[in-house]
Short mmCIF file of C-alpha atoms and ligand atoms in Angstrom, two decimals:
data_model
loop_
_atom_site.label_atom_id
_atom_site.label_comp_id
_atom_site.label_asym_id
_atom_site.label_seq_id
_atom_site.Cartn_x
_atom_site.Cartn_y
_atom_site.Cartn_z
CA MET A 1352 -276.35 -85.26 -64.72
CA ARG A 1353 -276.49 -82.34 -67.27
CA ILE A 1354 -275.55 -78.74 -65.80
CA ALA A 1355 -276.41 -75.81 -67.40
CA VAL A 1356 -275.59 -71.96 -66.59
CA ALA A 1357 -277.52 -69.26 -68.16
CA GLN A 1358 -276.01 -66.36 -68.58
CA MET A 1359 -277.77 -63.05 -69.70
CA ASP A 1360 -278.44 -59.59 -69.67
CA CYS A 1361 -280.07 -58.65 -66.87
CA ARG A 1362 -282.09 -55.14 -67.34
CA PHE A 1363 -282.81 -53.30 -64.23
CA ASP A 1364 -286.20 -52.76 -62.81
CA GLN A 1365 -287.48 -55.09 -65.73
CA PRO A 1366 -288.81 -58.16 -64.31
CA GLN A 1367 -291.03 -59.19 -66.85
CA HIS A 1368 -288.30 -58.57 -69.44
CA ASN A 1369 -285.61 -60.47 -67.28
CA LEU A 1370 -288.05 -63.49 -66.85
CA GLN A 1371 -288.51 -63.76 -70.31
CA ARG A 1372 -285.16 -63.47 -71.11
CA ALA A 1373 -284.14 -66.25 -68.66
CA ARG A 1374 -286.93 -68.27 -70.27
CA ALA A 1375 -286.21 -68.02 -73.77
CA LEU A 1376 -282.30 -69.16 -72.74
CA LEU A 1377 -283.80 -72.08 -70.91
CA ASP A 1378 -285.76 -72.91 -74.07
CA THR A 1379 -282.29 -73.71 -75.75
CA GLU A 1380 -281.34 -76.82 -73.67
CA ARG A 1381 -282.21 -79.78 -71.95
CA ALA A 1382 -280.59 -80.03 -68.22
CA ASP A 1383 -281.05 -81.52 -65.05
CA LEU A 1384 -280.44 -78.50 -63.47
CA TRP A 1385 -280.24 -75.20 -64.12
CA VAL A 1386 -277.76 -72.26 -62.35
CA LEU A 1387 -279.09 -68.18 -63.44
CA PRO A 1388 -277.49 -65.14 -62.15
CA GLU A 1389 -277.66 -63.38 -59.10
CA LEU A 1390 -280.25 -60.75 -58.81
CA PHE A 1391 -281.23 -61.87 -62.25
CA SER A 1392 -285.00 -60.57 -61.56
CA SER A 1393 -283.84 -57.14 -60.92
CA GLY A 1394 -280.79 -56.23 -62.11
CA TYR A 1395 -277.95 -55.24 -59.78
CA LEU A 1396 -277.24 -51.31 -59.21
CA PHE A 1397 -279.47 -50.19 -56.57
CA SER A 1398 -279.09 -46.66 -55.71
CA GLU A 1399 -282.09 -45.71 -53.76
CA ARG A 1400 -284.05 -48.27 -51.08
CA GLU A 1401 -287.26 -47.29 -52.93
CA GLN A 1402 -286.11 -49.45 -55.90
CA LEU A 1403 -285.50 -52.21 -53.39
CA GLU A 1404 -288.80 -51.59 -51.82
CA ARG A 1405 -290.46 -52.22 -55.25
CA MET A 1406 -288.53 -54.97 -56.93
CA ALA A 1407 -287.95 -56.97 -53.97
CA GLU A 1408 -290.27 -60.31 -52.44
CA PRO A 1409 -290.76 -62.73 -50.60
CA LEU A 1410 -289.52 -66.11 -50.88
CA ASP A 1411 -293.35 -67.30 -51.74
CA GLY A 1412 -293.78 -64.25 -54.23
CA THR A 1413 -293.69 -64.52 -57.91
CA ILE A 1414 -290.37 -64.71 -58.78
CA VAL A 1415 -289.65 -68.31 -56.82
CA SER A 1416 -293.03 -69.53 -57.98
CA THR A 1417 -292.42 -68.99 -61.79
CA LEU A 1418 -288.86 -70.29 -61.14
CA SER A 1419 -290.75 -73.30 -59.57
CA GLU A 1420 -293.24 -73.43 -62.47
CA TRP A 1421 -290.65 -73.77 -64.92
CA ALA A 1422 -288.81 -76.60 -62.80
CA ARG A 1423 -292.04 -78.45 -62.86
CA ALA A 1424 -292.86 -78.53 -66.63
CA ARG A 1425 -289.46 -79.12 -67.20
CA GLY A 1426 -288.66 -81.95 -64.65
CA CYS A 1427 -285.34 -80.20 -63.45
CA ALA A 1428 -284.19 -77.92 -60.82
CA ILE A 1429 -283.20 -74.59 -61.07
CA ALA A 1430 -280.91 -72.16 -58.55
CA ALA A 1431 -281.17 -68.47 -59.28
CA GLY A 1432 -280.78 -65.12 -57.15
CA TRP A 1433 -283.38 -62.50 -56.42
CA PRO A 1434 -284.13 -59.57 -54.16
CA GLU A 1435 -285.77 -61.01 -51.26
CA ARG A 1436 -288.29 -59.01 -48.78
CA ALA A 1437 -288.74 -60.41 -45.32
CA GLY A 1438 -290.70 -58.04 -42.68
CA ASP A 1439 -288.56 -54.86 -42.93
CA HIS A 1440 -285.78 -56.60 -43.95
CA PHE A 1441 -283.91 -57.48 -47.27
CA TYR A 1442 -281.49 -59.80 -48.63
CA ASN A 1443 -279.86 -60.60 -51.84
CA SER A 1444 -280.79 -64.20 -51.77
CA ALA A 1445 -281.10 -67.50 -53.88
CA VAL A 1446 -283.37 -69.70 -54.12
CA LEU A 1447 -282.84 -73.90 -55.86
CA VAL A 1448 -286.47 -75.12 -56.69
CA GLY A 1449 -287.01 -78.24 -57.74
CA PRO A 1450 -290.23 -79.69 -59.82
CA ARG A 1451 -291.85 -80.00 -56.36
CA GLY A 1452 -291.01 -76.39 -55.27
CA VAL A 1453 -288.30 -75.16 -53.20
CA LEU A 1454 -285.19 -77.54 -52.15
CA ALA A 1455 -283.22 -74.74 -50.68
CA HIS A 1456 -282.82 -71.03 -49.69
CA TYR A 1457 -279.69 -68.82 -49.51
CA ARG A 1458 -279.24 -65.19 -48.06
CA LYS A 1459 -275.57 -64.02 -48.93
CA ILE A 1460 -273.54 -63.80 -45.97
CA HIS A 1461 -270.21 -62.05 -47.43
CA LEU A 1462 -272.58 -58.84 -49.05
CA PHE A 1463 -269.77 -57.15 -51.90
CA ASP A 1464 -269.11 -53.20 -51.74
CA ARG A 1465 -272.37 -50.78 -51.83
CA GLU A 1466 -274.54 -54.21 -51.50
CA THR A 1467 -274.03 -53.16 -47.93
CA LEU A 1468 -276.12 -49.99 -47.94
CA TRP A 1469 -279.31 -52.11 -49.09
CA PHE A 1470 -279.32 -55.83 -48.34
CA GLN A 1471 -278.67 -57.13 -44.42
CA GLY A 1472 -276.10 -60.14 -44.05
CA GLY A 1473 -277.63 -63.29 -44.74
CA ASP A 1474 -279.08 -65.25 -41.33
CA LEU A 1475 -279.47 -68.71 -43.01
CA PRO A 1476 -276.62 -71.50 -43.02
CA PHE A 1477 -274.75 -72.24 -46.73
CA PRO A 1478 -277.44 -74.96 -47.74
CA VAL A 1479 -276.40 -78.23 -48.77
CA VAL A 1480 -279.32 -80.60 -50.44
CA GLU A 1481 -279.71 -83.87 -52.18
CA TYR A 1482 -281.62 -83.61 -55.69
CA GLY A 1483 -281.28 -86.28 -58.71
CA GLY A 1484 -278.42 -88.11 -56.98
CA ALA A 1485 -276.41 -85.76 -56.47
CA ARG A 1486 -275.74 -82.91 -53.09
CA LEU A 1487 -275.93 -79.35 -54.04
CA GLY A 1488 -274.95 -76.46 -52.32
CA LEU A 1489 -275.80 -72.64 -52.57
CA MET A 1490 -273.51 -69.98 -52.47
CA ILE A 1491 -273.92 -66.14 -53.95
CA CYS A 1492 -270.92 -64.64 -55.73
CA PHE A 1493 -268.91 -62.87 -53.72
CA ASP A 1494 -268.95 -65.40 -51.13
CA TRP A 1495 -266.14 -66.98 -53.61
CA ARG A 1496 -263.39 -64.34 -51.99
CA PHE A 1497 -263.95 -66.18 -48.65
CA PRO A 1498 -262.64 -69.89 -48.82
CA GLU A 1499 -264.74 -70.42 -45.97
CA ALA A 1500 -268.20 -70.40 -47.72
CA ALA A 1501 -266.73 -73.46 -50.31
CA ARG A 1502 -265.40 -75.08 -47.23
CA THR A 1503 -268.52 -75.30 -45.02
CA LEU A 1504 -270.55 -76.30 -48.42
CA ALA A 1505 -267.94 -79.25 -49.25
CA PHE A 1506 -267.90 -80.03 -45.56
CA ARG A 1507 -271.41 -80.16 -45.33
CA GLY A 1508 -271.38 -82.70 -48.07
CA ALA A 1509 -272.04 -80.37 -51.63
CA ASP A 1510 -270.88 -82.57 -54.51
CA VAL A 1511 -271.73 -79.25 -56.83
CA ILE A 1512 -271.38 -75.66 -55.55
CA LEU A 1513 -274.17 -73.71 -57.60
CA HIS A 1514 -273.18 -70.43 -57.61
CA PRO A 1515 -275.53 -66.74 -58.89
CA SER A 1516 -273.24 -64.03 -59.47
CA ASN A 1517 -272.93 -60.62 -60.78
CA LEU A 1518 -268.98 -60.33 -61.04
CA VAL A 1519 -267.75 -56.96 -61.48
CA LEU A 1520 -263.61 -57.67 -61.01
CA PRO A 1521 -261.72 -60.08 -62.90
CA TRP A 1522 -260.47 -63.06 -60.58
CA CYS A 1523 -263.53 -64.61 -59.45
CA PRO A 1524 -263.19 -67.78 -62.34
CA GLU A 1525 -259.78 -68.57 -61.67
CA ALA A 1526 -260.38 -68.62 -57.67
CA MET A 1527 -263.75 -70.98 -58.14
CA ARG A 1528 -260.95 -73.34 -59.97
CA ILE A 1529 -258.68 -72.92 -56.74
CA ARG A 1530 -261.95 -73.29 -54.42
CA CYS A 1531 -262.50 -76.66 -56.51
CA LEU A 1532 -259.51 -78.15 -56.15
CA GLU A 1533 -258.85 -77.28 -52.25
CA ASN A 1534 -262.66 -78.86 -51.75
CA LEU A 1535 -262.39 -81.60 -54.72
CA VAL A 1536 -266.09 -80.48 -55.71
CA PHE A 1537 -267.61 -79.08 -58.78
CA ALA A 1538 -268.80 -75.87 -58.95
CA ALA A 1539 -271.20 -74.08 -61.72
CA THR A 1540 -270.87 -70.05 -61.90
CA CYS A 1541 -273.55 -68.35 -63.93
CA ASP A 1542 -272.77 -64.78 -64.48
CA ARG A 1543 -274.61 -61.97 -66.30
CA VAL A 1544 -273.04 -59.60 -68.95
CA GLY A 1545 -274.08 -56.19 -69.89
CA SER A 1546 -273.34 -53.20 -67.67
CA GLU A 1547 -275.23 -50.56 -65.35
CA GLU A 1548 -275.01 -46.96 -64.49
CA ARG A 1549 -276.82 -45.47 -61.90
CA GLY A 1550 -276.46 -42.68 -58.60
CA GLY A 1551 -272.92 -42.01 -60.21
CA HIS A 1552 -271.74 -45.54 -60.35
CA ALA A 1553 -270.96 -47.52 -62.94
CA LEU A 1554 -270.68 -51.15 -63.52
CA ARG A 1555 -269.36 -53.87 -66.29
CA PHE A 1556 -270.32 -57.78 -65.57
CA ILE A 1557 -267.54 -59.90 -66.75
CA GLY A 1558 -269.45 -62.93 -68.37
CA GLN A 1559 -267.09 -65.98 -67.61
CA SER A 1560 -269.73 -68.38 -66.37
CA GLN A 1561 -268.36 -71.85 -65.95
CA VAL A 1562 -268.34 -75.37 -65.02
CA VAL A 1563 -265.40 -76.46 -62.76
CA ASP A 1564 -264.75 -80.09 -62.08
CA PRO A 1565 -262.83 -81.23 -58.91
CA GLY A 1566 -259.41 -81.00 -60.04
CA GLY A 1567 -259.89 -77.37 -61.04
CA ASN A 1568 -260.60 -77.92 -64.61
CA VAL A 1569 -262.53 -75.94 -66.46
CA LEU A 1570 -264.92 -78.27 -68.30
CA GLY A 1571 -266.45 -75.20 -69.89
CA ARG A 1572 -266.56 -71.15 -69.42
CA LEU A 1573 -268.68 -68.54 -71.60
CA ALA A 1574 -267.14 -65.32 -73.23
CA GLU A 1575 -268.80 -61.88 -72.68
CA GLU A 1576 -271.94 -62.07 -74.14
CA GLU A 1577 -275.22 -63.86 -73.78
CA GLY A 1578 -275.67 -67.53 -73.78
CA VAL A 1579 -275.99 -70.90 -72.26
CA LEU A 1580 -272.90 -73.42 -71.47
CA ALA A 1581 -274.24 -76.93 -70.86
CA VAL A 1582 -272.04 -79.91 -69.39
CA ASP A 1583 -272.72 -83.51 -68.41
CA ILE A 1584 -271.04 -84.33 -64.84
CA ASP A 1585 -270.84 -87.38 -62.37
CA PRO A 1586 -271.34 -85.38 -59.26
CA THR A 1587 -270.42 -88.78 -57.32
CA GLN A 1588 -266.60 -87.70 -58.19
CA ALA A 1589 -266.74 -85.15 -56.15
CA ARG A 1590 -267.50 -88.07 -53.19
CA SER A 1591 -263.59 -89.02 -53.03
CA LYS A 1592 -261.36 -86.53 -51.26
CA GLN A 1593 -258.01 -88.60 -52.19
CA ALA A 1594 -255.76 -86.17 -53.87
CA THR A 1595 -252.73 -88.74 -54.07
CA ALA A 1596 -252.23 -92.49 -52.75
CA HIS A 1597 -250.84 -91.15 -49.86
CA ASN A 1598 -253.57 -87.65 -49.41
CA ASP A 1599 -256.77 -87.90 -48.29
CA LEU A 1600 -257.76 -84.48 -48.07
CA TRP A 1601 -260.14 -84.60 -45.36
CA ALA A 1602 -258.03 -87.18 -43.18
CA ASP A 1603 -254.99 -85.20 -43.48
CA LEU A 1604 -256.79 -81.61 -42.07
CA ARG A 1605 -254.74 -80.26 -38.96
CA PRO A 1606 -256.67 -77.98 -37.34
CA ARG A 1607 -254.61 -77.60 -34.27
CA SER A 1608 -251.86 -76.35 -36.67
CA TYR A 1609 -253.75 -73.48 -37.97
CA ALA A 1610 -253.86 -69.87 -37.09
CA GLN A 1611 -256.45 -68.43 -35.22
CA HIS A 1612 -259.25 -66.54 -36.76
CA PRO A 1613 -258.22 -62.76 -36.00
CA GLY A 1614 -261.25 -62.01 -34.55
CA ASP A 1615 -261.15 -64.85 -31.63
C1 ACM B 782 -271.11 -59.41 -56.31
O1 ACM B 782 -270.98 -60.17 -55.09
N1 ACM B 782 -271.77 -59.16 -56.57
C2 ACM B 782 -269.33 -58.81 -56.89
#
């Protein structure tokens, strides 16, 4: 399976530009599976609800149907993030589409910082779906900070974690190596680059999009500029949880020995 991440500079409130830019990057490589950034169609730094009301779209809106069209035309799957409108609620969502339409839909559970002002916390389970002989899971950006997110996807059978992101903190790329190692899964993090300044707040996005294997090895990592990274992986490598001759990570779990959750 050839997996590619399209790291781009998303312009705030310019969905047509962002769609064109994403499509141009998709046209530079052939891949079975693509990952685009979190909120790729809208940009990130919302400062008023009205902006979200203007840019958010439902699952059956133009953004997701355009992604589905691209997937059908290319015979591939595409994961991407967009601001979702669902009735009166807004979610920081991601979708995985294939040639026949939507395969998986996820609403970011662990919202980062000021996202909590605009978005509802996700109310859908972490999804894992079969596509092209692989089991694909979805999480979004700051979900990396909670090992439970990747763990849950791995417990549900994910071979590859697709991870649309808008990273502003430096630790995620290295942390995702550990998420892969502790769960023996692949992960493809697609970040964005560029900066946004609005409403008295400024953010710079770190790039560093990457694909990591179940050994925690970085198969490829971009710098802080627009571009595509494509690598060939065998997703079935993630099916064995054998860490040494005498350690199967799932069989060795000892849930009765672990501390209770602080909220219990
Ligand atoms: C983030 O979750 N976008 C940092």
